[in-house]
């Protein structure tokens, strides 16, 4: 199984191409911070990341804030382990910073803060250049003042000119913010939340990106594991108390939970007809959009990787898409707790 390749697509104007699936690192960031998923064995994390590169995944998405720097450190260890022929592209994000004594997370688009974040990320990742550096959020909390966007992107452009980053991306931006960003520098990609439970980007954001040549890498395609097929009411009830999903995600609680699990059963039925896990069907649903270049998926153990990767080549039929449409919940899900990660 080693040394496999996967078809790739150019990521906007980044100058490189990516596999349809990339591995995210939020879930493997470990405990001890506000948005953790409970305890995590770094050995399992590294084995999952290595397995993904063996199967043709050529990019890893992380962020400075995940585990308050720990996720980037794990990715840095991965880069030391894998052969150069399988070294993945590294995407990371900045603008969410934390107090080292209290762990409290805040938001900053200040140029001095961003430059410090870039240097810290380079150090933790143990690399000279970050392939894609993204502004994690345009404001914090979401919907708050975003006057610092222009200065922040000008700072990233200078870092790109200095060779510290190859391409510039943004995350969680709306169309108006994307237009402002494009006036400052070349934006290679947008990272929005997108799943069968969070579909609002279909209205204007995905069409705008497609028309503007901006790549899209969707996150939360499995709605923080809810659409994986492995979640039951019993498992959710037994999640550790420091897992934010258990107590702070409306999608993991009634009345949303029942409708969401009904959707999972449709994914399960379709998947069974193709020998696929429900998670692969959920990911393929997001990848069906021509505007979506790639999807971020999370795996905490290597044995989870194989079933997720199969989504890269699976295509839903028109009949299967209609079956899914019939049970799509109204409204929108949530990808993060009340504040944000």
Short mmCIF file of C-alpha atoms in Angstrom, two decimals:
data_model
loop_
_atom_site.label_atom_id
_atom_site.label_comp_id
_atom_site.label_asym_id
_atom_site.label_seq_id
_atom_site.Cartn_x
_atom_site.Cartn_y
_atom_site.Cartn_z
CA UNK A 1 0.00 0.00 0.00
CA UNK A 2 3.00 2.29 0.35
CA UNK A 3 3.90 4.94 -2.16
CA UNK A 4 0.41 5.35 -3.55
CA UNK A 5 -0.55 8.45 -5.48
CA UNK A 6 -3.84 10.29 -5.60
CA UNK A 7 -5.15 12.60 -8.28
CA UNK A 8 -4.45 16.25 -7.51
CA UNK A 9 -5.89 19.65 -8.39
CA UNK A 10 -4.22 23.08 -8.39
CA UNK A 11 -5.02 25.07 -5.24
CA UNK A 12 -6.06 28.41 -6.68
CA UNK A 13 -3.02 30.56 -7.42
CA UNK A 14 -0.80 28.82 -4.85
CA UNK A 15 1.48 27.30 -7.47
CA UNK A 16 1.05 23.73 -6.23
CA UNK A 17 -1.59 21.01 -6.43
CA UNK A 18 -3.26 19.08 -3.63
CA UNK A 19 -4.92 15.72 -3.14
CA UNK A 20 -8.71 15.81 -2.63
CA UNK A 21 -8.18 14.78 0.99
CA UNK A 22 -5.92 16.47 3.51
CA UNK A 23 -5.42 15.53 7.15
CA UNK A 24 -6.38 18.06 9.81
CA UNK A 25 -4.87 18.22 13.28
CA UNK A 26 -7.45 19.85 15.56
CA UNK A 27 -8.55 16.51 17.02
CA UNK A 28 -4.99 15.32 17.70
CA UNK A 29 -3.90 18.51 19.47
CA UNK A 30 -4.35 16.90 22.86
CA UNK A 31 -5.97 18.07 26.10
CA UNK A 32 -5.26 21.06 28.32
CA UNK A 33 -6.76 23.81 26.20
CA UNK A 34 -10.18 25.34 25.73
CA UNK A 35 -11.21 23.44 22.60
CA UNK A 36 -9.60 20.05 23.13
CA UNK A 37 -11.12 16.70 22.19
CA UNK A 38 -9.84 14.89 25.27
CA UNK A 39 -6.63 12.92 25.73
CA UNK A 40 -4.63 11.85 22.68
CA UNK A 41 -1.57 9.65 22.25
CA UNK A 42 1.05 11.41 20.10
CA UNK A 43 2.23 8.03 18.84
CA UNK A 44 -1.25 7.37 17.46
CA UNK A 45 -1.33 10.84 15.92
CA UNK A 46 1.99 10.36 14.16
CA UNK A 47 1.00 6.91 12.94
CA UNK A 48 -2.23 8.35 11.47
CA UNK A 49 -0.37 11.16 9.73
CA UNK A 50 2.24 8.78 8.35
CA UNK A 51 -0.44 6.40 7.10
CA UNK A 52 -2.13 9.25 5.26
CA UNK A 53 1.08 10.17 3.44
CA UNK A 54 1.57 6.51 2.48
CA UNK A 55 -1.87 6.54 0.85
CA UNK A 56 -1.20 9.65 -1.24
CA UNK A 57 -2.35 12.53 0.97
CA UNK A 58 0.03 15.38 0.15
CA UNK A 59 -1.01 18.08 2.63
CA UNK A 60 -1.51 18.51 6.36
CA UNK A 61 -3.58 21.35 7.79
CA UNK A 62 -2.79 22.63 11.26
CA UNK A 63 -2.89 25.87 13.26
CA UNK A 64 -0.77 27.50 15.90
CA UNK A 65 -3.67 27.53 18.38
CA UNK A 66 -4.40 23.79 18.18
CA UNK A 67 -3.21 22.47 21.51
CA UNK A 68 -1.53 25.85 22.07
CA UNK A 69 1.29 24.92 19.71
CA UNK A 70 1.26 21.16 20.29
CA UNK A 71 -0.33 20.16 16.98
CA UNK A 72 2.36 22.03 15.03
CA UNK A 73 5.01 20.29 17.11
CA UNK A 74 3.52 16.90 16.20
CA UNK A 75 3.50 17.86 12.51
CA UNK A 76 7.13 18.95 12.85
CA UNK A 77 7.98 15.49 14.18
CA UNK A 78 6.15 13.93 11.21
CA UNK A 79 8.27 15.94 8.78
CA UNK A 80 11.42 14.59 10.42
CA UNK A 81 10.19 11.01 10.08
CA UNK A 82 8.81 10.70 6.57
CA UNK A 83 11.06 10.32 3.52
CA UNK A 84 11.48 13.46 1.44
CA UNK A 85 9.56 11.76 -1.39
CA UNK A 86 6.47 11.67 0.84
CA UNK A 87 6.92 14.98 2.65
CA UNK A 88 3.47 16.63 2.70
CA UNK A 89 2.74 20.27 2.07
CA UNK A 90 2.22 22.10 5.35
CA UNK A 91 -0.68 24.50 5.82
CA UNK A 92 -1.02 26.41 9.08
CA UNK A 93 -2.99 29.34 10.44
CA UNK A 94 -2.47 32.37 12.64
CA UNK A 95 -4.36 35.21 14.37
CA UNK A 96 -5.55 33.25 17.42
CA UNK A 97 -3.03 33.78 20.20
CA UNK A 98 -2.94 32.68 23.80
CA UNK A 99 -1.64 33.79 27.15
CA UNK A 100 1.09 31.32 28.06
CA UNK A 101 0.27 31.48 31.78
CA UNK A 102 -3.53 31.25 31.65
CA UNK A 103 -4.06 29.58 28.25
CA UNK A 104 -6.74 32.16 27.43
CA UNK A 105 -7.22 32.48 23.66
CA UNK A 106 -7.69 35.88 22.02
CA UNK A 107 -7.51 37.28 18.50
CA UNK A 108 -4.94 39.58 16.95
CA UNK A 109 -4.35 40.84 13.42
CA UNK A 110 -1.56 43.12 14.61
CA UNK A 111 1.40 42.92 12.20
CA UNK A 112 3.95 42.50 14.99
CA UNK A 113 1.90 39.67 16.51
CA UNK A 114 1.50 37.92 13.14
CA UNK A 115 5.21 38.10 12.38
CA UNK A 116 5.92 36.56 15.77
CA UNK A 117 3.36 33.83 15.07
CA UNK A 118 4.99 32.99 11.74
CA UNK A 119 8.41 32.67 13.37
CA UNK A 120 7.02 30.53 16.18
CA UNK A 121 5.23 28.25 13.69
CA UNK A 122 8.39 27.85 11.62
CA UNK A 123 10.24 26.87 14.77
CA UNK A 124 7.65 24.33 15.95
CA UNK A 125 7.33 22.84 12.47
CA UNK A 126 11.12 22.86 12.06
CA UNK A 127 10.93 24.15 8.48
CA UNK A 128 12.20 27.21 6.61
CA UNK A 129 9.05 27.93 4.60
CA UNK A 130 5.35 27.35 5.27
CA UNK A 131 3.57 26.23 2.10
CA UNK A 132 0.25 27.94 2.89
CA UNK A 133 -0.20 30.44 5.70
CA UNK A 134 -3.79 31.38 6.48
CA UNK A 135 -5.49 34.01 8.61
CA UNK A 136 -7.53 31.78 10.91
CA UNK A 137 -10.34 34.27 11.55
CA UNK A 138 -11.04 37.80 10.29
CA UNK A 139 -12.48 38.77 13.68
CA UNK A 140 -12.96 37.31 17.13
CA UNK A 141 -15.58 36.58 18.27
CA UNK A 142 -17.01 35.92 14.79
CA UNK A 143 -18.85 38.92 13.44
CA UNK A 144 -16.87 41.40 15.51
CA UNK A 145 -14.70 44.27 14.25
CA UNK A 146 -12.42 43.28 11.34
CA UNK A 147 -10.61 46.54 10.61
CA UNK A 148 -7.22 44.85 10.79
CA UNK A 149 -7.64 42.63 7.72
CA UNK A 150 -5.73 44.88 5.32
CA UNK A 151 -2.73 45.41 7.59
CA UNK A 152 -2.61 41.69 8.40
CA UNK A 153 -2.58 40.63 4.76
CA UNK A 154 0.02 43.22 3.86
CA UNK A 155 2.16 41.64 6.59
CA UNK A 156 1.68 38.18 5.11
CA UNK A 157 2.63 39.52 1.69
CA UNK A 158 5.91 40.80 3.11
CA UNK A 159 6.52 37.41 4.71
CA UNK A 160 5.86 35.76 1.35
CA UNK A 161 8.35 38.08 -0.36
CA UNK A 162 10.90 37.13 2.31
CA UNK A 163 10.41 33.44 1.55
CA UNK A 164 8.86 32.53 4.89
CA UNK A 165 5.59 31.46 3.27
CA UNK A 166 4.83 30.28 -0.26
CA UNK A 167 1.17 31.19 -0.55
CA UNK A 168 -1.44 33.16 1.38
CA UNK A 169 -4.86 31.85 2.35
CA UNK A 170 -7.72 32.92 4.58
CA UNK A 171 -10.22 31.03 6.69
CA UNK A 172 -13.79 31.84 7.69
CA UNK A 173 -13.96 34.94 5.45
CA UNK A 174 -17.20 36.11 3.82
CA UNK A 175 -17.40 37.51 0.28
CA UNK A 176 -16.95 41.12 1.36
CA UNK A 177 -13.86 40.21 3.35
CA UNK A 178 -12.50 38.17 0.44
CA UNK A 179 -12.87 41.18 -1.84
CA UNK A 180 -10.97 43.33 0.63
CA UNK A 181 -8.27 40.68 0.88
CA UNK A 182 -7.89 40.47 -2.90
CA UNK A 183 -7.25 44.21 -3.04
CA UNK A 184 -4.16 43.71 -0.86
CA UNK A 185 -2.54 40.52 -2.14
CA UNK A 186 -3.07 37.33 -4.11
CA UNK A 187 -5.32 35.00 -2.12
CA UNK A 188 -4.69 31.38 -3.02
CA UNK A 189 -7.42 29.75 -0.95
CA UNK A 190 -10.31 30.01 1.44
CA UNK A 191 -10.93 27.53 4.24
CA UNK A 192 -14.65 27.57 5.15
CA UNK A 193 -16.74 25.13 7.20
CA UNK A 194 -18.74 22.94 4.85
CA UNK A 195 -20.69 19.78 5.46
CA UNK A 196 -24.15 18.36 4.87
CA UNK A 197 -25.12 20.16 8.08
CA UNK A 198 -23.42 23.47 7.23
CA UNK A 199 -24.39 24.45 3.71
CA UNK A 200 -24.64 28.24 3.79
CA UNK A 201 -21.39 28.70 1.81
CA UNK A 202 -23.18 27.28 -1.24
CA UNK A 203 -25.20 30.46 -1.63
CA UNK A 204 -22.50 33.00 -2.45
CA UNK A 205 -19.09 32.05 -1.09
CA UNK A 206 -18.43 28.96 -3.25
CA UNK A 207 -19.60 30.68 -6.47
CA UNK A 208 -17.43 33.71 -5.68
CA UNK A 209 -14.35 31.56 -5.10
CA UNK A 210 -14.92 29.62 -8.29
CA UNK A 211 -15.31 32.78 -10.34
CA UNK A 212 -12.27 34.39 -8.70
CA UNK A 213 -9.93 31.43 -9.02
CA UNK A 214 -9.66 30.99 -5.26
CA UNK A 215 -9.16 27.42 -4.11
CA UNK A 216 -11.44 26.04 -1.40
CA UNK A 217 -10.37 23.60 1.30
CA UNK A 218 -13.42 22.67 3.33
CA UNK A 219 -13.20 21.91 7.01
CA UNK A 220 -15.61 20.18 9.42
CA UNK A 221 -16.82 17.97 6.56
CA UNK A 222 -17.63 15.32 9.19
CA UNK A 223 -19.07 17.89 11.62
CA UNK A 224 -16.46 17.14 14.28
CA UNK A 225 -17.02 13.40 13.91
CA UNK A 226 -20.80 13.50 14.14
CA UNK A 227 -21.20 12.39 10.50
CA UNK A 228 -18.55 9.68 10.73
CA UNK A 229 -21.00 6.89 11.48
CA UNK A 230 -19.18 6.07 14.71
CA UNK A 231 -21.17 8.44 16.92
CA UNK A 232 -24.13 7.15 18.93
CA UNK A 233 -26.05 8.68 21.78
CA UNK A 234 -24.23 6.35 24.15
CA UNK A 235 -20.80 7.31 22.85
CA UNK A 236 -21.61 11.01 23.05
CA UNK A 237 -22.79 10.57 26.64
CA UNK A 238 -19.49 8.87 27.47
CA UNK A 239 -17.23 11.48 25.89
CA UNK A 240 -14.79 12.93 28.43
CA UNK A 241 -15.87 16.10 30.18
CA UNK A 242 -13.01 18.05 28.57
CA UNK A 243 -14.32 17.26 25.06
CA UNK A 244 -16.10 20.44 23.94
CA UNK A 245 -18.54 18.53 21.74
CA UNK A 246 -20.24 16.86 24.70
CA UNK A 247 -21.40 20.02 26.45
CA UNK A 248 -21.08 22.92 24.01
CA UNK A 249 -22.14 21.69 20.57
CA UNK A 250 -25.88 21.92 19.82
CA UNK A 251 -25.42 19.37 17.02
CA UNK A 252 -24.47 16.72 19.59
CA UNK A 253 -27.57 17.44 21.67
CA UNK A 254 -31.31 17.26 21.16
CA UNK A 255 -33.31 18.34 19.28
CA UNK A 256 -30.63 18.44 16.56
CA UNK A 257 -29.02 15.13 17.40
CA UNK A 258 -31.88 12.91 16.23
CA UNK A 259 -32.18 14.61 12.84
CA UNK A 260 -28.41 14.49 12.39
CA UNK A 261 -28.21 10.79 13.17
CA UNK A 262 -31.03 10.16 10.67
CA UNK A 263 -28.83 11.73 7.99
CA UNK A 264 -25.95 9.49 9.05
CA UNK A 265 -28.16 6.45 8.49
CA UNK A 266 -28.68 7.51 4.86
CA UNK A 267 -24.90 7.85 4.48
CA UNK A 268 -24.55 4.41 6.04
CA UNK A 269 -27.05 2.83 3.65
CA UNK A 270 -25.41 4.39 0.58
CA UNK A 271 -21.96 3.45 1.81
CA UNK A 272 -22.96 -0.17 2.39
CA UNK A 273 -23.86 -0.48 -1.30
CA UNK A 274 -20.27 0.48 -2.23
CA UNK A 275 -18.33 -1.06 0.63
CA UNK A 276 -17.71 2.39 2.12
CA UNK A 277 -18.00 3.80 5.61
CA UNK A 278 -20.62 6.52 6.20
CA UNK A 279 -17.77 8.99 6.71
CA UNK A 280 -16.53 8.47 3.16
CA UNK A 281 -19.99 9.24 1.81
CA UNK A 282 -20.22 12.42 3.91
CA UNK A 283 -16.83 13.60 2.65
CA UNK A 284 -17.69 12.73 -0.95
CA UNK A 285 -20.86 14.80 -0.57
CA UNK A 286 -18.72 17.88 0.14
CA UNK A 287 -16.23 17.06 -2.62
CA UNK A 288 -19.02 16.83 -5.20
CA UNK A 289 -18.93 20.63 -5.44
CA UNK A 290 -16.65 21.69 -8.29
CA UNK A 291 -15.61 24.77 -6.31
CA UNK A 292 -14.16 22.59 -3.53
CA UNK A 293 -10.52 21.75 -4.19
CA UNK A 294 -10.02 19.54 -1.17
CA UNK A 295 -11.53 18.47 2.14
CA UNK A 296 -9.86 18.38 5.54
CA UNK A 297 -10.55 15.22 7.53
CA UNK A 298 -9.39 14.27 10.98
CA UNK A 299 -8.07 10.91 12.13
CA UNK A 300 -6.84 10.15 15.64
CA UNK A 301 -5.57 6.65 14.90
CA UNK A 302 -4.02 5.06 11.78
CA UNK A 303 -6.81 2.51 11.36
CA UNK A 304 -9.26 5.36 10.75
CA UNK A 305 -7.34 6.73 7.80
CA UNK A 306 -7.99 4.07 5.15
CA UNK A 307 -11.78 4.36 5.17
CA UNK A 308 -11.66 8.16 5.02
CA UNK A 309 -9.23 8.26 2.10
CA UNK A 310 -11.61 6.24 -0.08
CA UNK A 311 -13.83 9.33 -0.35
CA UNK A 312 -11.28 10.85 -2.75
CA UNK A 313 -12.31 8.57 -5.61
CA UNK A 314 -15.99 7.99 -4.81
CA UNK A 315 -18.67 9.78 -6.82
CA UNK A 316 -22.29 9.91 -5.67
CA UNK A 317 -24.91 9.17 -8.30
CA UNK A 318 -27.73 11.60 -8.99
CA UNK A 319 -30.15 9.19 -7.31
CA UNK A 320 -27.96 8.97 -4.21
CA UNK A 321 -27.63 12.74 -4.05
CA UNK A 322 -31.41 13.04 -4.20
CA UNK A 323 -31.78 10.54 -1.36
CA UNK A 324 -29.43 12.66 0.74
CA UNK A 325 -31.21 15.88 -0.18
CA UNK A 326 -34.49 14.48 1.12
CA UNK A 327 -33.11 14.23 4.66
CA UNK A 328 -30.85 17.28 4.85
CA UNK A 329 -31.81 19.18 8.01
CA UNK A 330 -33.08 22.71 7.68
CA UNK A 331 -30.96 25.48 9.12
CA UNK A 332 -27.26 25.17 9.80
CA UNK A 333 -25.02 23.25 12.13
CA UNK A 334 -22.16 24.58 14.20
CA UNK A 335 -18.49 23.77 13.72
CA UNK A 336 -17.16 25.26 16.96
CA UNK A 337 -18.37 26.19 20.41
CA UNK A 338 -19.77 29.61 21.23
CA UNK A 339 -16.42 31.34 20.96
CA UNK A 340 -14.29 29.69 18.32
CA UNK A 341 -11.30 27.59 17.54
#
